[in-house]
Coordinates of C-alpha atoms and ligand atoms in Angstrom, one line a residue:
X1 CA 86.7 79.3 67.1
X2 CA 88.6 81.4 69.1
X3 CA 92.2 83.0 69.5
X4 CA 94.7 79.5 69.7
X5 CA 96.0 81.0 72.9
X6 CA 92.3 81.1 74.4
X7 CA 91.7 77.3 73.3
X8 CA 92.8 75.9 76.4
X9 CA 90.5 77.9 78.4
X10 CA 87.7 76.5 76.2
X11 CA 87.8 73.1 78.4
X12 CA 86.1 74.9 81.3
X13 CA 88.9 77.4 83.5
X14 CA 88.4 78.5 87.0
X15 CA 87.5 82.0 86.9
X16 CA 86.6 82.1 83.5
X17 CA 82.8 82.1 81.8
X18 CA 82.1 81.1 78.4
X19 CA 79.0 82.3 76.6
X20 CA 77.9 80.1 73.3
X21 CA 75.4 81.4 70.5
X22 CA 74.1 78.5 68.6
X23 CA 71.5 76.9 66.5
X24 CA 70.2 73.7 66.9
X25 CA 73.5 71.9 66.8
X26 CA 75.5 74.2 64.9
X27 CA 77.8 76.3 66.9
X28 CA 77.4 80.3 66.0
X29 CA 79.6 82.2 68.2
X30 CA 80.9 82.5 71.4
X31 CA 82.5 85.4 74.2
X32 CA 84.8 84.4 76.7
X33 CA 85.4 86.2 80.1
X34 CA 87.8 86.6 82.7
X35 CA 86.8 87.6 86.0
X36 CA 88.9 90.7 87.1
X37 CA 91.0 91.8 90.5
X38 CA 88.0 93.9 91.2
X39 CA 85.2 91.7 90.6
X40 CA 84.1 92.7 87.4
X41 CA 84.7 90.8 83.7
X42 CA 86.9 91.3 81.0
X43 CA 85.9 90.3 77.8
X44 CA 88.9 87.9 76.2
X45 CA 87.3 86.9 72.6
X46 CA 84.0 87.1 71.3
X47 CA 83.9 85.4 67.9
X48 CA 81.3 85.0 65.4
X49 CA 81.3 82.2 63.0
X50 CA 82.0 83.6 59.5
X51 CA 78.5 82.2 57.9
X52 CA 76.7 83.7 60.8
X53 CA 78.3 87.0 60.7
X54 CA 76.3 90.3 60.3
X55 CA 73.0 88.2 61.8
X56 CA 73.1 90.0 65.7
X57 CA 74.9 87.0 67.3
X58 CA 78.0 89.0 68.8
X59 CA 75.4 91.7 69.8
X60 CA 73.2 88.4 71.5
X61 CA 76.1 87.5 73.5
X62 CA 77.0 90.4 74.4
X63 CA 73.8 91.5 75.6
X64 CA 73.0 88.3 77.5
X65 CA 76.6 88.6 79.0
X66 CA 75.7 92.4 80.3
X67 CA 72.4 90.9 81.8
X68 CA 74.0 87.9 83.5
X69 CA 76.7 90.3 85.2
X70 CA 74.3 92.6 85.8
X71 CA 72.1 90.1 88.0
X72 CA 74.8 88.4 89.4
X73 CA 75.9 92.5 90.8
X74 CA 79.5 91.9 89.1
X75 CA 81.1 94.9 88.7
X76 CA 82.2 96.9 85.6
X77 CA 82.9 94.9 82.3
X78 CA 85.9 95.7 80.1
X79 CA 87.0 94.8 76.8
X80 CA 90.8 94.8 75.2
X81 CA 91.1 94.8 71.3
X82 CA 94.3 95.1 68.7
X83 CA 93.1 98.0 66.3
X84 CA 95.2 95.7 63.9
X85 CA 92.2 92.6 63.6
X86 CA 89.9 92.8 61.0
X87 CA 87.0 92.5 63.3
X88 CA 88.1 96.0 65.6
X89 CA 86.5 98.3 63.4
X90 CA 82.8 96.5 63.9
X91 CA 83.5 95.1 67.1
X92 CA 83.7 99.0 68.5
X93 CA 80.7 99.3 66.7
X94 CA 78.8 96.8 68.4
X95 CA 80.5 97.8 71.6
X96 CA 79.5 101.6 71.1
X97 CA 75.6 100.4 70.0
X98 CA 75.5 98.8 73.3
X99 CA 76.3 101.8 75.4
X100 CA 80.3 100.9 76.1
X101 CA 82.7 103.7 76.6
X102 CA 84.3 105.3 73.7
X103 CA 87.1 103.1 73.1
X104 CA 91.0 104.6 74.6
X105 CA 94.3 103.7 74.2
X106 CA 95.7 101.3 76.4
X107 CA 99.3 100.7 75.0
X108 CA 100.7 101.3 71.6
X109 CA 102.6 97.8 70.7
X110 CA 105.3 97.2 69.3
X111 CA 108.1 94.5 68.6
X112 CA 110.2 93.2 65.9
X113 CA 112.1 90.2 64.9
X114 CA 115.8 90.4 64.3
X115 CA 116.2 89.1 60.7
X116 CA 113.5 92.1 60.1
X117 CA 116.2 94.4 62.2
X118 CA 118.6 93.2 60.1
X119 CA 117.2 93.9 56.7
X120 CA 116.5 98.0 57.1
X121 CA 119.5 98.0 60.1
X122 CA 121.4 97.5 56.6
X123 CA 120.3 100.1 54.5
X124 CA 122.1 103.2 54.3
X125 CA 119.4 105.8 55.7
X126 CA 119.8 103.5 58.9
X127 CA 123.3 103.6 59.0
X128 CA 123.7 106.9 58.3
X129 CA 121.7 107.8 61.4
X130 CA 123.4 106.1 63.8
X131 CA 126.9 107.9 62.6
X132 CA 125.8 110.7 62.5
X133 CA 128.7 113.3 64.1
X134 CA 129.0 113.9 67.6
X135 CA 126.4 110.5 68.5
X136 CA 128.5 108.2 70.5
X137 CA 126.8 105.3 72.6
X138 CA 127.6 103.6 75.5
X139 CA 126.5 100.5 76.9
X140 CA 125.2 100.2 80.8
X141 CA 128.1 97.9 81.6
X142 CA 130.4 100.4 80.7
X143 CA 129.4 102.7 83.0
X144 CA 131.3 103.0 86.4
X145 CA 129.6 103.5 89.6
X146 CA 130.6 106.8 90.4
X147 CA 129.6 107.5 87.0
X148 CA 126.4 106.3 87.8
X149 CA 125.9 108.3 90.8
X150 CA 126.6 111.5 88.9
X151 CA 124.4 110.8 86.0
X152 CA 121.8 109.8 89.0
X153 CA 122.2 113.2 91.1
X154 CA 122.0 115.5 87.3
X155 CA 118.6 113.5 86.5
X156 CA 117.4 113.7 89.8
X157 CA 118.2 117.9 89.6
X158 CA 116.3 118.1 86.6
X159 CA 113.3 116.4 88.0
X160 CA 113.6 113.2 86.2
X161 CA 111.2 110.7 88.0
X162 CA 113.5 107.7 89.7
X163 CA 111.8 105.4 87.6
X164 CA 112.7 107.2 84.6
X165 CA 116.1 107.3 85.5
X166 CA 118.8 104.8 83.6
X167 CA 120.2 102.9 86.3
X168 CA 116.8 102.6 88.7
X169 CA 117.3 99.1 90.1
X170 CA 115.0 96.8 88.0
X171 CA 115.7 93.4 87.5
X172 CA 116.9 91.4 84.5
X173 CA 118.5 94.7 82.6
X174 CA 120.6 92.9 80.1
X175 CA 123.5 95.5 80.7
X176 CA 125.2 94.9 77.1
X177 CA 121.8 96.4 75.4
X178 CA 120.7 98.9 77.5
X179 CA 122.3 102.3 76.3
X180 CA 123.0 106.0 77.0
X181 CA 122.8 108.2 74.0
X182 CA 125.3 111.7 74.0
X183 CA 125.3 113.8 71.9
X184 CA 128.6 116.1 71.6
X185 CA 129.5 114.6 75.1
X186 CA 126.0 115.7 76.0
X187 CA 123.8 112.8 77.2
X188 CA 120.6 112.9 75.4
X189 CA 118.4 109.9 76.4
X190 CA 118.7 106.2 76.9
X191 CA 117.4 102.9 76.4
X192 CA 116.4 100.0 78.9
X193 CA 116.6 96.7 77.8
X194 CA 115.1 93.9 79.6
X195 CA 115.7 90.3 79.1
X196 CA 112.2 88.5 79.0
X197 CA 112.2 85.1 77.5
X198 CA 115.0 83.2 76.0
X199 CA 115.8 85.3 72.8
X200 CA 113.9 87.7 73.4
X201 CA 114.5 91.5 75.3
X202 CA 111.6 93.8 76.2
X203 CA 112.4 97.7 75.2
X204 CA 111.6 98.6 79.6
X205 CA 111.7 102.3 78.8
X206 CA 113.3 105.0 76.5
X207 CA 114.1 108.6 77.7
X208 CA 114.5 111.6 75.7
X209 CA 116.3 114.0 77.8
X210 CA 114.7 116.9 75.4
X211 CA 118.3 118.8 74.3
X212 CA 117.1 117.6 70.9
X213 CA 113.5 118.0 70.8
X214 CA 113.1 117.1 67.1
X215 CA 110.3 113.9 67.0
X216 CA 112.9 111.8 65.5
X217 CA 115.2 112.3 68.1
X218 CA 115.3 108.7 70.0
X219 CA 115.3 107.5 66.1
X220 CA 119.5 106.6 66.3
X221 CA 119.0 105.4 69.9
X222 CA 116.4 102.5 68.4
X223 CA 118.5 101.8 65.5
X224 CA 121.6 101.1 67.3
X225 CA 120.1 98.9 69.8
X226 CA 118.2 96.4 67.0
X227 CA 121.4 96.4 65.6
X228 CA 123.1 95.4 68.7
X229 CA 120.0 93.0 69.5
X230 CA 120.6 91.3 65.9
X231 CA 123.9 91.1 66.3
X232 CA 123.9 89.1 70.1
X233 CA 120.8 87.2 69.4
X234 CA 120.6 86.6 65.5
X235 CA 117.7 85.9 63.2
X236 CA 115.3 84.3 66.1
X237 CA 115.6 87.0 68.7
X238 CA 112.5 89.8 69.5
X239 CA 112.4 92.4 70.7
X240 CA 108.6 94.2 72.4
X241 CA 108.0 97.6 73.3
X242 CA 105.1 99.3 75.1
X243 CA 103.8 103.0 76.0
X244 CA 101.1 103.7 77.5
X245 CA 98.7 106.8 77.0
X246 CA 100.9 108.7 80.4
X247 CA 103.4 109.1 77.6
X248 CA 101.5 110.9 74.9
X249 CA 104.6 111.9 72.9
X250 CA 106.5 108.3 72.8
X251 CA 102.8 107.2 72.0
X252 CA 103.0 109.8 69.2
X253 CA 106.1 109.1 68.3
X254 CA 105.7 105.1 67.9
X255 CA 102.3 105.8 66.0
X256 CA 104.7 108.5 63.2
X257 CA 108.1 105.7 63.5
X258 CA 107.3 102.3 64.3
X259 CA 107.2 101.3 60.8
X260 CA 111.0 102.3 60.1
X261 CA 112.1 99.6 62.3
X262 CA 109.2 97.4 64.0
X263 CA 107.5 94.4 61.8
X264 CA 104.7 94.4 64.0
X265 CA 103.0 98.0 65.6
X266 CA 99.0 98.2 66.7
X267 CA 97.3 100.4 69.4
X268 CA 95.5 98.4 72.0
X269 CA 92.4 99.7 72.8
X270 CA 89.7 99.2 75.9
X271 CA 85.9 100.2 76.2
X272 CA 84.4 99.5 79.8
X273 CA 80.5 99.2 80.5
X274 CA 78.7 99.3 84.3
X275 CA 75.6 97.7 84.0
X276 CA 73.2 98.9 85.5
X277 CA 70.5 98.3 87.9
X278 CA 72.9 96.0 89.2
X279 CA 71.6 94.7 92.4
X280 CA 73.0 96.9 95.2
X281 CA 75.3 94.7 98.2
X282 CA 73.3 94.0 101.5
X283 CA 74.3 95.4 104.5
Ligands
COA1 C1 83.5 91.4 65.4 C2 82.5 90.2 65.3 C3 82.5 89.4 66.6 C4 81.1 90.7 65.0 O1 80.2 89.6 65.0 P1 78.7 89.6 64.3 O2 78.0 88.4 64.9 O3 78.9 89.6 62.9 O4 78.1 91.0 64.8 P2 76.6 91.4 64.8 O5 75.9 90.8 63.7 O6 76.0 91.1 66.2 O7 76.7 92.9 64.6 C5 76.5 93.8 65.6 C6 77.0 95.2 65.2 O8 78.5 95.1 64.9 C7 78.8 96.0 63.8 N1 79.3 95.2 62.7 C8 79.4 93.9 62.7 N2 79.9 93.5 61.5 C9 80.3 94.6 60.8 C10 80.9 94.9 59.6 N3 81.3 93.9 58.8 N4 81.1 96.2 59.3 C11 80.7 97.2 60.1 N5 80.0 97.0 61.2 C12 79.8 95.7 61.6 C13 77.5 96.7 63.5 O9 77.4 97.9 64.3 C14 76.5 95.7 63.9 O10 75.2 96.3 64.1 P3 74.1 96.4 62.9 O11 74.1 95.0 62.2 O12 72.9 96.7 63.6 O13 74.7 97.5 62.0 C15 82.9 89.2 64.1 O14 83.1 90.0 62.9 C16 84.1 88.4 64.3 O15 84.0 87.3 64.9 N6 85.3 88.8 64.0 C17 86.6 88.1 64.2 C18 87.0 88.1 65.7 C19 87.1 89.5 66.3 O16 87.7 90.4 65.6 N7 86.6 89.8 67.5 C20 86.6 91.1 68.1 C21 87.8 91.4 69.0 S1 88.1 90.1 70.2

């Protein structure tokens, strides 16, 4: 009744709290909760029983959820949705009716499968991009250490923010994937590519260096590296990509793109509720 990679925790987990809605014997719903670093609850599923929908249970559990927290003097309760469910739209409903936080934007995700990079990696408006005059590419491993340096000391000039910069030392940075754009000799931005699990790279971060300041800009950069990616890991490898809402353009950028090259691309929202009244700590 819930997510299959909640199921497990459905057995009774420490830390976790399970609340079940039912009738007689017959099992309605039920919300799962994690307790959080900070002593308050995130909500991991709450799932209603398709005969039972539209009948108050989710609104039951979550109420009798708030109350129990709220006794207990937990601390704020949060809840994490994919916009891409079919239940987000009347689950922010619920979550607004009960007094929740309008819902923000914790990450726009995104990832794709190879075989998928492959297919639009071979039509021509991809190619085209990526060979386009004066774009040349060059891979992280290529890249000298002096040459390093002096790419280091420009960005740091220009205020990029070390973490932001190409070479900042983060582990696993499969060298072969991660990539400096130039344009007419100019570098332009970059890609870091992470290995996470086997076949599969996380997208760490992608700089736009602003001489092009178009919104497509980064566009060639992200279709040369799936190509690359299909091309060292084949049909089974993935690749994931998140930005959060501290990057309002890549965020804007993902929402406008991510279908030219991403099979899979949601927002992933939160809403957070303090209930109140909660009984205050003694001194
Ligand atoms: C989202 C879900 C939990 C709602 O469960 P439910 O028991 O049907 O919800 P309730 O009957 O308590 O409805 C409470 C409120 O939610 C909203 N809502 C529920 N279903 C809705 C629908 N189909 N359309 C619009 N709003 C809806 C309404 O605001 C409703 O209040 P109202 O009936 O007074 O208008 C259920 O649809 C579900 O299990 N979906 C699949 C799992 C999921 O997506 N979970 C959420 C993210 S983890």
């Amino acid at each position: 009744m819930t997510f299959p990679a909640y199921r497990s925790l459905l057995d009774g987990a420490p830390g976790h709290d399970i609340f079940v809605a039912s009738q007689g014997t017959e099992l309605c719903g039920l919300a799962l909760w994690r307790e959080s670093e900070e002593g308050g609850r995130r909500l991991l599923s709450i799932f209603t029983a398709s005969v039972w929908r539209r009948r108050g249970v989710a609104r039951a559990l979550l109420r009798q959820a708030q109350e129990t927290y709220r006794f207990a003097g937990a601390g704020k309760l949060a809840a994490f949705w994919s916009d891409s469910l079919p239940g987000a739209e009347p689950f922010s409903r619920l979550l607004a009716s009960l007094g929740w936080s309008i819902p923000a934007l914790d990450c726009v995700r995104i990832s794709a499968n190879a075989q998928q990079t492959k297919i639009w990696s071979d039509s021509r408006r991809m190619e085209r991009m990526t060979i386009r005059p004066g774009i040349e590419f060059r891979e992280f491993g290529a890249v000298s250490a002096a040459e390093r340096t002096e790419i280091d000391r420009l960005l740091e000039a220009e205020g990029v923010p070390a973490r932001w910069r190409p070479f900042d030392p983060l582990e696993n940075v499969n060298q072969q994937l991660s990539l400096l754009m130039y344009r007419n000799t100019h570098l332009d931005g970059w890609i870091v590519v992470q290995d996470s699990a086997p076949s599969e790279v996380w997208f760490y971060s992608l700089y736009n260096r602003g001489l092009s300041a178009s919104a497509g800009a980064l566009m060639p950069l992200l279709v040369e590296v799936c190509r690359r990616h299909h091309a060292a890991f084949g049909p089974t490898g993935r690749w994931r990509y998140n930005t959060g809402p501290d990057h309002p353009g890549m965020a804007a950028f993902l929402d406008r793109y991510a279908e030219e090259f991403a099979d899979f691309h949601d927002r992933h929202l939160y809403s957070t509720f303090t209930p109140t009244g909660a009984p205050s700590a003694t001194v």
